Structures are given as C-alpha cells and as structure tokens.
JSON list of C-alpha atoms in Angstrom, two decimals:
[
{"chain": "E", "resi": 1037, "resn": "MET", "atom": "CA", "xyz": [10.56, -0.77, -18.05]},
{"chain": "E", "resi": 1038, "resn": "THR", "atom": "CA", "xyz": [10.27, 2.88, -17.06]},
{"chain": "E", "resi": 1039, "resn": "PHE", "atom": "CA", "xyz": [7.91, 4.30, -14.45]},
{"chain": "E", "resi": 1040, "resn": "LYS", "atom": "CA", "xyz": [5.78, 6.00, -17.12]},
{"chain": "E", "resi": 1041, "resn": "GLN", "atom": "CA", "xyz": [5.14, 2.64, -18.80]},
{"chain": "E", "resi": 1042, "resn": "LEU", "atom": "CA", "xyz": [3.48, 1.19, -15.69]},
{"chain": "E", "resi": 1043, "resn": "LYS", "atom": "CA", "xyz": [-0.28, 0.74, -15.76]},
{"chain": "E", "resi": 1044, "resn": "VAL", "atom": "CA", "xyz": [-0.52, -0.21, -12.09]},
{"chain": "E", "resi": 1045, "resn": "ALA", "atom": "CA", "xyz": [-1.36, 2.73, -9.80]},
{"chain": "E", "resi": 1046, "resn": "VAL", "atom": "CA", "xyz": [1.38, 3.42, -7.25]},
{"chain": "E", "resi": 1047, "resn": "TYR", "atom": "CA", "xyz": [0.29, 4.41, -3.74]},
{"chain": "E", "resi": 1048, "resn": "ALA", "atom": "CA", "xyz": [2.69, 5.62, -1.04]},
{"chain": "E", "resi": 1049, "resn": "ASP", "atom": "CA", "xyz": [2.64, 3.66, 2.21]},
{"chain": "E", "resi": 1050, "resn": "GLY", "atom": "CA", "xyz": [3.52, 5.67, 5.30]},
{"chain": "E", "resi": 1051, "resn": "ALA", "atom": "CA", "xyz": [2.25, 7.83, 8.15]},
{"chain": "E", "resi": 1052, "resn": "ASP", "atom": "CA", "xyz": [4.70, 10.71, 8.32]},
{"chain": "E", "resi": 1053, "resn": "LYS", "atom": "CA", "xyz": [2.58, 13.70, 7.29]},
{"chain": "E", "resi": 1054, "resn": "ASN", "atom": "CA", "xyz": [5.49, 15.73, 5.94]},
{"chain": "E", "resi": 1055, "resn": "GLU", "atom": "CA", "xyz": [6.81, 12.80, 3.91]},
{"chain": "E", "resi": 1056, "resn": "MET", "atom": "CA", "xyz": [3.32, 12.13, 2.55]},
{"chain": "E", "resi": 1057, "resn": "ILE", "atom": "CA", "xyz": [2.99, 15.73, 1.41]},
{"chain": "E", "resi": 1058, "resn": "SER", "atom": "CA", "xyz": [6.47, 15.58, -0.12]},
{"chain": "E", "resi": 1059, "resn": "GLU", "atom": "CA", "xyz": [5.59, 12.46, -2.15]},
{"chain": "E", "resi": 1060, "resn": "TYR", "atom": "CA", "xyz": [2.30, 14.09, -3.16]},
{"chain": "E", "resi": 1061, "resn": "LYS", "atom": "CA", "xyz": [4.15, 17.08, -4.60]},
{"chain": "E", "resi": 1062, "resn": "LYS", "atom": "CA", "xyz": [6.60, 14.87, -6.52]},
{"chain": "E", "resi": 1063, "resn": "GLY", "atom": "CA", "xyz": [3.71, 13.52, -8.57]},
{"chain": "E", "resi": 1064, "resn": "TYR", "atom": "CA", "xyz": [4.76, 9.87, -8.76]},
{"chain": "E", "resi": 1065, "resn": "VAL", "atom": "CA", "xyz": [1.99, 8.44, -6.60]},
{"chain": "E", "resi": 1066, "resn": "SER", "atom": "CA", "xyz": [-1.75, 8.39, -7.13]},
{"chain": "E", "resi": 1067, "resn": "GLY", "atom": "CA", "xyz": [-2.88, 7.52, -3.59]},
{"chain": "E", "resi": 1068, "resn": "PHE", "atom": "CA", "xyz": [-1.78, 6.91, -0.01]},
{"chain": "E", "resi": 1069, "resn": "THR", "atom": "CA", "xyz": [-2.18, 4.16, 2.59]},
{"chain": "E", "resi": 1070, "resn": "THR", "atom": "CA", "xyz": [-1.45, 4.13, 6.31]},
{"chain": "E", "resi": 1071, "resn": "ASN", "atom": "CA", "xyz": [-1.74, 1.60, 9.13]},
{"chain": "E", "resi": 1072, "resn": "PRO", "atom": "CA", "xyz": [-1.30, 1.52, 12.95]},
{"chain": "E", "resi": 1073, "resn": "SER", "atom": "CA", "xyz": [2.26, 0.18, 12.74]},
{"chain": "E", "resi": 1074, "resn": "LEU", "atom": "CA", "xyz": [3.30, 3.01, 10.44]},
{"chain": "E", "resi": 1075, "resn": "MET", "atom": "CA", "xyz": [1.62, 5.53, 12.74]},
{"chain": "E", "resi": 1076, "resn": "LYS", "atom": "CA", "xyz": [3.57, 4.15, 15.68]},
{"chain": "E", "resi": 1077, "resn": "LYS", "atom": "CA", "xyz": [6.81, 4.39, 13.72]},
{"chain": "E", "resi": 1078, "resn": "ALA", "atom": "CA", "xyz": [6.04, 7.97, 12.67]},
{"chain": "E", "resi": 1079, "resn": "GLY", "atom": "CA", "xyz": [5.19, 9.02, 16.22]},
{"chain": "E", "resi": 1080, "resn": "VAL", "atom": "CA", "xyz": [1.56, 9.96, 15.56]},
{"chain": "E", "resi": 1081, "resn": "THR", "atom": "CA", "xyz": [-0.06, 10.94, 18.89]},
{"chain": "E", "resi": 1082, "resn": "ASP", "atom": "CA", "xyz": [-3.51, 12.13, 17.78]},
{"chain": "E", "resi": 1083, "resn": "TYR", "atom": "CA", "xyz": [-5.15, 9.92, 15.13]},
{"chain": "E", "resi": 1084, "resn": "VAL", "atom": "CA", "xyz": [-8.05, 12.20, 14.16]},
{"chain": "E", "resi": 1085, "resn": "SER", "atom": "CA", "xyz": [-5.93, 15.35, 13.99]},
{"chain": "E", "resi": 1086, "resn": "PHE", "atom": "CA", "xyz": [-3.33, 13.54, 11.88]},
{"chain": "E", "resi": 1087, "resn": "ALA", "atom": "CA", "xyz": [-5.99, 12.21, 9.49]},
{"chain": "E", "resi": 1088, "resn": "LYS", "atom": "CA", "xyz": [-7.71, 15.59, 9.15]},
{"chain": "E", "resi": 1089, "resn": "GLU", "atom": "CA", "xyz": [-4.43, 17.34, 8.39]},
{"chain": "E", "resi": 1090, "resn": "VAL", "atom": "CA", "xyz": [-3.55, 14.75, 5.74]},
{"chain": "E", "resi": 1091, "resn": "CYS", "atom": "CA", "xyz": [-7.01, 15.08, 4.16]},
{"chain": "E", "resi": 1092, "resn": "GLU", "atom": "CA", "xyz": [-6.61, 18.85, 4.00]},
{"chain": "E", "resi": 1093, "resn": "ALA", "atom": "CA", "xyz": [-3.16, 18.57, 2.44]},
{"chain": "E", "resi": 1094, "resn": "ILE", "atom": "CA", "xyz": [-4.11, 15.80, -0.01]},
{"chain": "E", "resi": 1095, "resn": "PRO", "atom": "CA", "xyz": [-7.77, 16.39, -0.98]},
{"chain": "E", "resi": 1096, "resn": "ASP", "atom": "CA", "xyz": [-7.77, 14.86, -4.45]},
{"chain": "E", "resi": 1097, "resn": "LEU", "atom": "CA", "xyz": [-6.17, 11.41, -4.11]},
{"chain": "E", "resi": 1098, "resn": "PRO", "atom": "CA", "xyz": [-7.42, 8.22, -2.38]},
{"chain": "E", "resi": 1099, "resn": "LEU", "atom": "CA", "xyz": [-6.40, 8.00, 1.29]},
{"chain": "E", "resi": 1100, "resn": "SER", "atom": "CA", "xyz": [-6.71, 4.84, 3.41]},
{"chain": "E", "resi": 1101, "resn": "PHE", "atom": "CA", "xyz": [-6.95, 5.06, 7.22]},
{"chain": "E", "resi": 1102, "resn": "GLU", "atom": "CA", "xyz": [-7.33, 1.97, 9.40]},
{"chain": "E", "resi": 1103, "resn": "VAL", "atom": "CA", "xyz": [-9.64, 1.33, 12.35]},
{"chain": "E", "resi": 1104, "resn": "PHE", "atom": "CA", "xyz": [-8.07, 0.52, 15.72]},
{"chain": "E", "resi": 1105, "resn": "GLY", "atom": "CA", "xyz": [-10.87, -1.55, 17.29]},
{"chain": "E", "resi": 1106, "resn": "ASP", "atom": "CA", "xyz": [-10.91, -5.31, 17.72]},
{"chain": "E", "resi": 1107, "resn": "ASP", "atom": "CA", "xyz": [-14.66, -5.84, 18.00]},
{"chain": "E", "resi": 1108, "resn": "PHE", "atom": "CA", "xyz": [-17.39, -5.15, 15.46]},
{"chain": "E", "resi": 1109, "resn": "ASP", "atom": "CA", "xyz": [-19.18, -2.45, 17.44]},
{"chain": "E", "resi": 1110, "resn": "THR", "atom": "CA", "xyz": [-16.05, -0.34, 18.02]},
{"chain": "E", "resi": 1111, "resn": "MET", "atom": "CA", "xyz": [-14.80, -0.87, 14.48]},
{"chain": "E", "resi": 1112, "resn": "GLU", "atom": "CA", "xyz": [-18.14, 0.22, 13.02]},
{"chain": "E", "resi": 1113, "resn": "LYS", "atom": "CA", "xyz": [-18.14, 3.44, 15.05]},
{"chain": "E", "resi": 1114, "resn": "GLU", "atom": "CA", "xyz": [-14.53, 4.17, 14.10]},
{"chain": "E", "resi": 1115, "resn": "ALA", "atom": "CA", "xyz": [-15.25, 3.45, 10.45]},
{"chain": "E", "resi": 1116, "resn": "LYS", "atom": "CA", "xyz": [-18.00, 6.06, 10.40]},
{"chain": "E", "resi": 1117, "resn": "VAL", "atom": "CA", "xyz": [-15.68, 8.66, 11.94]},
{"chain": "E", "resi": 1118, "resn": "ILE", "atom": "CA", "xyz": [-12.96, 7.91, 9.40]},
{"chain": "E", "resi": 1119, "resn": "ALA", "atom": "CA", "xyz": [-15.32, 7.81, 6.42]},
{"chain": "E", "resi": 1120, "resn": "ALA", "atom": "CA", "xyz": [-16.67, 11.25, 7.35]},
{"chain": "E", "resi": 1121, "resn": "LEU", "atom": "CA", "xyz": [-13.21, 12.79, 6.86]},
{"chain": "E", "resi": 1122, "resn": "GLY", "atom": "CA", "xyz": [-13.64, 13.03, 3.10]},
{"chain": "E", "resi": 1123, "resn": "LYS", "atom": "CA", "xyz": [-15.03, 11.53, -0.10]},
{"chain": "E", "resi": 1124, "resn": "ASN", "atom": "CA", "xyz": [-11.54, 10.39, -1.06]},
{"chain": "E", "resi": 1125, "resn": "VAL", "atom": "CA", "xyz": [-11.13, 8.34, 2.14]},
{"chain": "E", "resi": 1126, "resn": "PHE", "atom": "CA", "xyz": [-11.17, 4.54, 2.28]},
{"chain": "E", "resi": 1127, "resn": "VAL", "atom": "CA", "xyz": [-11.62, 2.84, 5.65]},
{"chain": "E", "resi": 1128, "resn": "LYS", "atom": "CA", "xyz": [-9.17, 0.00, 6.26]},
{"chain": "E", "resi": 1129, "resn": "ILE", "atom": "CA", "xyz": [-10.70, -3.06, 7.91]},
{"chain": "E", "resi": 1130, "resn": "PRO", "atom": "CA", "xyz": [-8.50, -6.07, 8.76]},
{"chain": "E", "resi": 1131, "resn": "ILE", "atom": "CA", "xyz": [-9.89, -9.30, 7.30]},
{"chain": "E", "resi": 1132, "resn": "MET", "atom": "CA", "xyz": [-10.00, -10.83, 10.79]},
{"chain": "E", "resi": 1133, "resn": "LEU", "atom": "CA", "xyz": [-10.03, -9.92, 14.48]},
{"chain": "E", "resi": 1134, "resn": "THR", "atom": "CA", "xyz": [-7.10, -10.84, 16.70]},
{"chain": "E", "resi": 1135, "resn": "ASP", "atom": "CA", "xyz": [-8.92, -14.02, 17.74]},
{"chain": "E", "resi": 1136, "resn": "GLY", "atom": "CA", "xyz": [-9.23, -15.12, 14.10]},
{"chain": "E", "resi": 1137, "resn": "THR", "atom": "CA", "xyz": [-12.90, -14.20, 13.65]},
{"chain": "E", "resi": 1138, "resn": "SER", "atom": "CA", "xyz": [-13.66, -13.17, 10.07]},
{"chain": "E", "resi": 1139, "resn": "THR", "atom": "CA", "xyz": [-14.76, -9.55, 9.66]},
{"chain": "E", "resi": 1140, "resn": "ALA", "atom": "CA", "xyz": [-16.83, -10.37, 6.56]},
{"chain": "E", "resi": 1141, "resn": "PRO", "atom": "CA", "xyz": [-20.14, -9.60, 8.37]},
{"chain": "E", "resi": 1142, "resn": "LEU", "atom": "CA", "xyz": [-18.85, -6.15, 9.35]},
{"chain": "E", "resi": 1143, "resn": "ILE", "atom": "CA", "xyz": [-17.46, -5.56, 5.87]},
{"chain": "E", "resi": 1144, "resn": "LYS", "atom": "CA", "xyz": [-20.91, -6.30, 4.42]},
{"chain": "E", "resi": 1145, "resn": "LYS", "atom": "CA", "xyz": [-22.63, -3.99, 6.91]},
{"chain": "E", "resi": 1146, "resn": "LEU", "atom": "CA", "xyz": [-20.27, -1.10, 6.23]},
{"chain": "E", "resi": 1147, "resn": "SER", "atom": "CA", "xyz": [-20.37, -1.64, 2.48]},
{"chain": "E", "resi": 1148, "resn": "ASP", "atom": "CA", "xyz": [-24.18, -1.73, 2.53]},
{"chain": "E", "resi": 1149, "resn": "ALA", "atom": "CA", "xyz": [-24.00, 1.66, 4.27]},
{"chain": "E", "resi": 1150, "resn": "GLY", "atom": "CA", "xyz": [-21.99, 3.03, 1.35]},
{"chain": "E", "resi": 1151, "resn": "ILE", "atom": "CA", "xyz": [-18.62, 3.29, 3.11]},
{"chain": "E", "resi": 1152, "resn": "GLN", "atom": "CA", "xyz": [-15.59, 2.85, 0.86]},
{"chain": "E", "resi": 1153, "resn": "LEU", "atom": "CA", "xyz": [-13.43, 0.05, 2.26]},
{"chain": "E", "resi": 1154, "resn": "ASN", "atom": "CA", "xyz": [-9.86, -1.15, 2.01]},
{"chain": "E", "resi": 1155, "resn": "VAL", "atom": "CA", "xyz": [-9.83, -4.69, 3.41]},
{"chain": "E", "resi": 1156, "resn": "THR", "atom": "CA", "xyz": [-6.34, -5.37, 4.69]},
{"chain": "E", "resi": 1157, "resn": "ALA", "atom": "CA", "xyz": [-4.06, -8.07, 6.17]},
{"chain": "E", "resi": 1158, "resn": "ILE", "atom": "CA", "xyz": [-5.21, -10.55, 3.51]},
{"chain": "E", "resi": 1159, "resn": "PHE", "atom": "CA", "xyz": [-2.97, -13.55, 2.80]},
{"chain": "E", "resi": 1160, "resn": "THR", "atom": "CA", "xyz": [-5.21, -16.17, 1.15]},
{"chain": "E", "resi": 1161, "resn": "VAL", "atom": "CA", "xyz": [-7.48, -16.49, -1.86]},
{"chain": "E", "resi": 1162, "resn": "ALA", "atom": "CA", "xyz": [-10.30, -17.60, 0.45]},
{"chain": "E", "resi": 1163, "resn": "GLN", "atom": "CA", "xyz": [-10.00, -14.30, 2.32]},
{"chain": "E", "resi": 1164, "resn": "VAL", "atom": "CA", "xyz": [-10.09, -12.40, -0.96]},
{"chain": "E", "resi": 1165, "resn": "LYS", "atom": "CA", "xyz": [-13.29, -14.17, -1.96]},
{"chain": "E", "resi": 1166, "resn": "ALA", "atom": "CA", "xyz": [-14.90, -13.46, 1.43]},
{"chain": "E", "resi": 1167, "resn": "ALA", "atom": "CA", "xyz": [-14.13, -9.75, 1.19]},
{"chain": "E", "resi": 1168, "resn": "VAL", "atom": "CA", "xyz": [-15.26, -9.33, -2.40]},
{"chain": "E", "resi": 1169, "resn": "HIS", "atom": "CA", "xyz": [-18.46, -11.29, -1.76]},
{"chain": "E", "resi": 1170, "resn": "ALA", "atom": "CA", "xyz": [-19.28, -8.93, 1.13]},
{"chain": "E", "resi": 1171, "resn": "PHE", "atom": "CA", "xyz": [-19.00, -5.76, -0.95]},
{"chain": "E", "resi": 1172, "resn": "LYS", "atom": "CA", "xyz": [-22.24, -4.17, -2.08]},
{"chain": "E", "resi": 1173, "resn": "LYS", "atom": "CA", "xyz": [-22.58, -3.89, -5.85]},
{"chain": "E", "resi": 1174, "resn": "GLY", "atom": "CA", "xyz": [-21.81, -0.43, -7.14]},
{"chain": "E", "resi": 1175, "resn": "THR", "atom": "CA", "xyz": [-19.47, 0.52, -4.30]},
{"chain": "E", "resi": 1176, "resn": "LYS", "atom": "CA", "xyz": [-15.76, 1.32, -4.51]},
{"chain": "E", "resi": 1177, "resn": "ASN", "atom": "CA", "xyz": [-13.44, -0.91, -2.49]},
{"chain": "E", "resi": 1178, "resn": "ILE", "atom": "CA", "xyz": [-9.85, -2.12, -2.28]},
{"chain": "E", "resi": 1179, "resn": "VAL", "atom": "CA", "xyz": [-8.55, -5.61, -1.49]},
{"chain": "E", "resi": 1180, "resn": "SER", "atom": "CA", "xyz": [-5.04, -5.48, 0.01]},
{"chain": "E", "resi": 1181, "resn": "VAL", "atom": "CA", "xyz": [-3.06, -8.72, -0.20]},
{"chain": "E", "resi": 1182, "resn": "PHE", "atom": "CA", "xyz": [0.25, -8.78, 1.65]},
{"chain": "E", "resi": 1183, "resn": "ALA", "atom": "CA", "xyz": [2.34, -10.17, -1.18]},
{"chain": "E", "resi": 1184, "resn": "GLY", "atom": "CA", "xyz": [5.62, -9.05, 0.38]},
{"chain": "E", "resi": 1185, "resn": "ARG", "atom": "CA", "xyz": [4.94, -10.85, 3.65]},
{"chain": "E", "resi": 1186, "resn": "LEU", "atom": "CA", "xyz": [3.97, -13.99, 1.74]},
{"chain": "E", "resi": 1187, "resn": "ALA", "atom": "CA", "xyz": [7.36, -13.81, 0.03]},
{"chain": "E", "resi": 1188, "resn": "ASP", "atom": "CA", "xyz": [9.06, -13.23, 3.40]},
{"chain": "E", "resi": 1189, "resn": "ALA", "atom": "CA", "xyz": [7.61, -16.56, 4.53]},
{"chain": "E", "resi": 1190, "resn": "GLY", "atom": "CA", "xyz": [9.00, -18.35, 1.50]},
{"chain": "E", "resi": 1191, "resn": "THR", "atom": "CA", "xyz": [5.71, -18.43, -0.41]},
{"chain": "E", "resi": 1192, "resn": "ASP", "atom": "CA", "xyz": [5.52, -17.30, -4.03]},
{"chain": "E", "resi": 1193, "resn": "PRO", "atom": "CA", "xyz": [2.94, -14.47, -3.99]},
{"chain": "E", "resi": 1194, "resn": "ILE", "atom": "CA", "xyz": [2.38, -14.38, -7.74]},
{"chain": "E", "resi": 1195, "resn": "PRO", "atom": "CA", "xyz": [-0.24, -17.20, -7.94]},
{"chain": "E", "resi": 1196, "resn": "VAL", "atom": "CA", "xyz": [-2.24, -15.61, -5.10]},
{"chain": "E", "resi": 1197, "resn": "MET", "atom": "CA", "xyz": [-2.03, -12.17, -6.68]},
{"chain": "E", "resi": 1198, "resn": "LYS", "atom": "CA", "xyz": [-3.12, -13.46, -10.11]},
{"chain": "E", "resi": 1199, "resn": "LYS", "atom": "CA", "xyz": [-6.20, -15.07, -8.58]},
{"chain": "E", "resi": 1200, "resn": "THR", "atom": "CA", "xyz": [-6.85, -11.93, -6.54]},
{"chain": "E", "resi": 1201, "resn": "CYS", "atom": "CA", "xyz": [-6.86, -9.77, -9.66]},
{"chain": "E", "resi": 1202, "resn": "LYS", "atom": "CA", "xyz": [-9.31, -12.10, -11.38]},
{"chain": "E", "resi": 1203, "resn": "ILE", "atom": "CA", "xyz": [-11.66, -12.23, -8.38]},
{"chain": "E", "resi": 1204, "resn": "CYS", "atom": "CA", "xyz": [-11.63, -8.45, -7.94]},
{"chain": "E", "resi": 1205, "resn": "LYS", "atom": "CA", "xyz": [-12.44, -7.89, -11.60]},
{"chain": "E", "resi": 1206, "resn": "SER", "atom": "CA", "xyz": [-15.58, -10.01, -11.12]},
{"chain": "E", "resi": 1207, "resn": "LYS", "atom": "CA", "xyz": [-17.16, -7.18, -9.11]},
{"chain": "E", "resi": 1208, "resn": "PRO", "atom": "CA", "xyz": [-16.92, -3.73, -10.77]},
{"chain": "E", "resi": 1209, "resn": "GLY", "atom": "CA", "xyz": [-15.49, -1.07, -8.48]},
{"chain": "E", "resi": 1210, "resn": "THR", "atom": "CA", "xyz": [-13.28, -3.54, -6.60]},
{"chain": "E", "resi": 1211, "resn": "LEU", "atom": "CA", "xyz": [-9.55, -2.87, -6.90]},
{"chain": "E", "resi": 1212, "resn": "SER", "atom": "CA", "xyz": [-6.74, -5.36, -6.23]},
{"chain": "E", "resi": 1213, "resn": "LEU", "atom": "CA", "xyz": [-3.75, -4.07, -4.24]},
{"chain": "E", "resi": 1214, "resn": "TRP", "atom": "CA", "xyz": [-0.26, -5.56, -3.85]},
{"chain": "E", "resi": 1215, "resn": "ALA", "atom": "CA", "xyz": [0.79, -4.69, -0.29]},
{"chain": "E", "resi": 1216, "resn": "SER", "atom": "CA", "xyz": [4.01, -4.92, 1.76]},
{"chain": "E", "resi": 1217, "resn": "THR", "atom": "CA", "xyz": [6.22, -4.11, -1.21]},
{"chain": "E", "resi": 1218, "resn": "ARG", "atom": "CA", "xyz": [9.88, -4.96, -0.67]},
{"chain": "E", "resi": 1219, "resn": "GLU", "atom": "CA", "xyz": [11.68, -3.89, -3.85]},
{"chain": "E", "resi": 1220, "resn": "LEU", "atom": "CA", "xyz": [11.22, -1.78, -6.96]},
{"chain": "E", "resi": 1221, "resn": "PHE", "atom": "CA", "xyz": [10.84, -4.85, -9.20]},
{"chain": "E", "resi": 1222, "resn": "ASN", "atom": "CA", "xyz": [7.60, -5.63, -7.36]},
{"chain": "E", "resi": 1223, "resn": "LEU", "atom": "CA", "xyz": [6.08, -2.72, -9.34]},
{"chain": "E", "resi": 1224, "resn": "VAL", "atom": "CA", "xyz": [6.93, -4.55, -12.55]},
{"chain": "E", "resi": 1225, "resn": "GLU", "atom": "CA", "xyz": [5.55, -7.83, -11.19]},
{"chain": "E", "resi": 1226, "resn": "ALA", "atom": "CA", "xyz": [2.31, -6.21, -10.05]},
{"chain": "E", "resi": 1227, "resn": "ASP", "atom": "CA", "xyz": [1.96, -4.49, -13.42]},
{"chain": "E", "resi": 1228, "resn": "ARG", "atom": "CA", "xyz": [2.56, -7.72, -15.36]},
{"chain": "E", "resi": 1229, "resn": "ILE", "atom": "CA", "xyz": [-0.22, -9.63, -13.60]},
{"chain": "E", "resi": 1230, "resn": "GLY", "atom": "CA", "xyz": [-2.74, -6.83, -13.86]},
{"chain": "E", "resi": 1231, "resn": "CYS", "atom": "CA", "xyz": [-2.90, -5.52, -10.28]},
{"chain": "E", "resi": 1232, "resn": "ASP", "atom": "CA", "xyz": [-4.80, -2.26, -9.99]},
{"chain": "E", "resi": 1233, "resn": "ILE", "atom": "CA", "xyz": [-2.66, -0.81, -7.20]},
{"chain": "E", "resi": 1234, "resn": "ILE", "atom": "CA", "xyz": [0.66, -1.39, -5.48]},
{"chain": "E", "resi": 1235, "resn": "THR", "atom": "CA", "xyz": [1.40, 0.37, -2.22]},
{"chain": "E", "resi": 1236, "resn": "VAL", "atom": "CA", "xyz": [5.05, 1.31, -1.77]},
{"chain": "E", "resi": 1237, "resn": "PRO", "atom": "CA", "xyz": [7.15, 2.55, 1.19]},
{"chain": "E", "resi": 1238, "resn": "ASN", "atom": "CA", "xyz": [9.23, 5.71, 0.80]},
{"chain": "E", "resi": 1239, "resn": "SER", "atom": "CA", "xyz": [12.46, 3.68, 0.73]},
{"chain": "E", "resi": 1240, "resn": "VAL", "atom": "CA", "xyz": [11.30, 2.04, -2.51]},
{"chain": "E", "resi": 1241, "resn": "LEU", "atom": "CA", "xyz": [9.70, 5.19, -3.93]},
{"chain": "E", "resi": 1242, "resn": "ALA", "atom": "CA", "xyz": [13.15, 6.79, -3.70]},
{"chain": "E", "resi": 1243, "resn": "LYS", "atom": "CA", "xyz": [14.40, 4.30, -6.31]},
{"chain": "E", "resi": 1244, "resn": "ILE", "atom": "CA", "xyz": [11.83, 5.30, -8.96]},
{"chain": "E", "resi": 1245, "resn": "PRO", "atom": "CA", "xyz": [14.07, 7.91, -10.66]},
{"chain": "E", "resi": 1246, "resn": "GLY", "atom": "CA", "xyz": [16.50, 5.10, -11.51]},
{"chain": "E", "resi": 1247, "resn": "MET", "atom": "CA", "xyz": [13.84, 2.85, -12.99]},
{"chain": "E", "resi": 1248, "resn": "GLY", "atom": "CA", "xyz": [14.68, 1.82, -16.55]},
{"chain": "E", "resi": 1249, "resn": "LYS", "atom": "CA", "xyz": [18.43, 2.07, -16.04]},
{"chain": "E", "resi": 1250, "resn": "THR", "atom": "CA", "xyz": [20.26, -0.43, -18.27]},
{"chain": "E", "resi": 1251, "resn": "PRO", "atom": "CA", "xyz": [22.41, -3.21, -16.74]},
{"chain": "E", "resi": 1252, "resn": "MET", "atom": "CA", "xyz": [25.55, -1.56, -18.14]},
{"chain": "E", "resi": 1253, "resn": "GLN", "atom": "CA", "xyz": [24.57, 1.74, -16.52]},
{"chain": "E", "resi": 1254, "resn": "GLY", "atom": "CA", "xyz": [24.07, -0.09, -13.26]},
{"chain": "E", "resi": 1255, "resn": "SER", "atom": "CA", "xyz": [27.48, -1.72, -13.57]},
{"chain": "E", "resi": 1256, "resn": "LYS", "atom": "CA", "xyz": [29.24, 1.58, -14.23]},
{"chain": "E", "resi": 1257, "resn": "ASP", "atom": "CA", "xyz": [27.40, 3.38, -11.43]},
{"chain": "E", "resi": 1258, "resn": "THR", "atom": "CA", "xyz": [28.43, 0.62, -9.02]},
{"chain": "E", "resi": 1259, "resn": "VAL", "atom": "CA", "xyz": [32.09, 0.89, -10.00]},
{"chain": "E", "resi": 1260, "resn": "LEU", "atom": "CA", "xyz": [31.94, 4.68, -9.65]},
{"chain": "E", "resi": 1261, "resn": "THR", "atom": "CA", "xyz": [30.47, 4.27, -6.17]},
{"chain": "E", "resi": 1262, "resn": "PHE", "atom": "CA", "xyz": [33.29, 1.90, -5.24]},
{"chain": "E", "resi": 1263, "resn": "ALA", "atom": "CA", "xyz": [35.83, 4.41, -6.57]},
{"chain": "E", "resi": 1264, "resn": "LYS", "atom": "CA", "xyz": [34.35, 7.22, -4.50]},
{"chain": "E", "resi": 1265, "resn": "ASP", "atom": "CA", "xyz": [34.32, 5.10, -1.34]},
{"chain": "E", "resi": 1266, "resn": "ILE", "atom": "CA", "xyz": [37.91, 3.98, -1.97]},
{"chain": "E", "resi": 1267, "resn": "LYS", "atom": "CA", "xyz": [38.96, 7.62, -2.19]},
{"chain": "E", "resi": 1268, "resn": "ASP", "atom": "CA", "xyz": [37.07, 8.46, 1.00]},
{"chain": "E", "resi": 1269, "resn": "LEU", "atom": "CA", "xyz": [38.77, 5.60, 2.86]},
{"chain": "E", "resi": 1270, "resn": "GLY", "atom": "CA", "xyz": [42.11, 7.31, 2.25]},
{"chain": "E", "resi": 1271, "resn": "PHE", "atom": "CA", "xyz": [44.36, 4.25, 2.42]},
{"chain": "E", "resi": 1272, "resn": "SER", "atom": "CA", "xyz": [45.77, 1.67, -0.02]},
{"chain": "E", "resi": 1273, "resn": "ILE", "atom": "CA", "xyz": [46.49, -2.03, -0.23]},
{"chain": "E", "resi": 1274, "resn": "LEU", "atom": "CA", "xyz": [50.04, -1.55, -1.58]},
{"chain": "E", "resi": 1275, "resn": "LYS", "atom": "CA", "xyz": [52.56, 0.09, 0.75]}
]
C-alpha cells in the first residue's frame, strides 16, 4: 500500500515548533497533536507562547493542545484558554486524573460549552464509551486510544481499536484516533480497521517516502547499505 491509498488521516505528533512547521510544509499530514511529555522533550518553556506561535504558523489544520491541571477547576480554566487560541484547536483532556478519577463529568461540561475536545490516555473500551457518551451531540471531538502502549504491554490493540471505531461512529462528529504509533505498518493497520486518524511521531513520518516499496526493493536496498558500510569500515576478513 502507498501513502496516497490511505484513507486514515495522518497527524504529526510532536512539540518542536520548527519540526511541526517542516512537516506542515511537506504536505503529508492533515493535523497535529502535542502533549506535556513531548513539550518537555522539545524544551518548551512558555506554553501559551508556543501554542500561539504554532497556531499562527498552522492556521488551517486541526491542532491538539493538552491541559496541565489535575483537578476539574484548573483543567476547565486551562481548557478555555486553549480553546480561545483558534477555531482549529482541540483541547486534550486525559480520561482520568492522577488519582484515577474519571474526567467524564468535566468532558461533558466542556463539550456542552461547545469546546472541541481530544480525550486522551485512553486504554479501554469502557473509557471510550464514557468519553463518547459525555460529548454533546453536534460537536466535534476526538477519542485518542493508546494502541502502541497497549502493544508495548503485550496486548493486541486491534480488538480495542475496532470497537473504538464502531463506538465513535455512533455519534456523528466523533473521530477515532490511533495514538502512540510505533511503526509505519500501524498506518496500514489503522486504515484497515477504519480509524479516522492516526497520530505519528516524526521518526515514523520520515519513513513515508519509502511506503509501498516491494520486498525485493527492500532486500536490494539492505544489501547496498551493507556494501556501503563494509567499504566505510575499510578492512577485510581475508588477510
């Protein structure tokens, strides 16, 4: 399968402003997601300034920015600040607080207020149902299931993702998202099961130009790489 054959929307996952703009200009992606961990990795020091600059540079694609709070009152205030950044902005709300409390009541309150949400850190079908149930009819929202982290724990993410897609389709305007992508083939998997979106780190996005390469091409390219590295080593087995 080639990239152009994919029906699933590919979002870039990162928080380096320059890299985000670079991916935007390449034209492969149709949206962007960020999170606190990615901001820490990228060295972001001023959240609001970073978000405003990204919104100015990427005004016509969906952008997801996450709240930092761990209580409903703080999260609600932060959500309003983030939502005000632009009509293309989705506010990321974790499905639970650090003490395990479900954020479904807050999700409902924010959705009722017309704020576009991206509910994140979801791992179970029950969490998917809780989020979708809390969305107000007629609003646009995203449900982010961490398929890659499920796989990291030895759990097959496909059954969860299939059910997620079905549940999301039950409420118009709700989009299913495959999160924590680990490899390029995840794009194919997400596409096969009907996911609306897959969010992809730059390390995987870099492999898109090679998508659709035949096995024989892959074999030859590998041998050529070996040959180049052998030459660079500058020594031989036989004396």
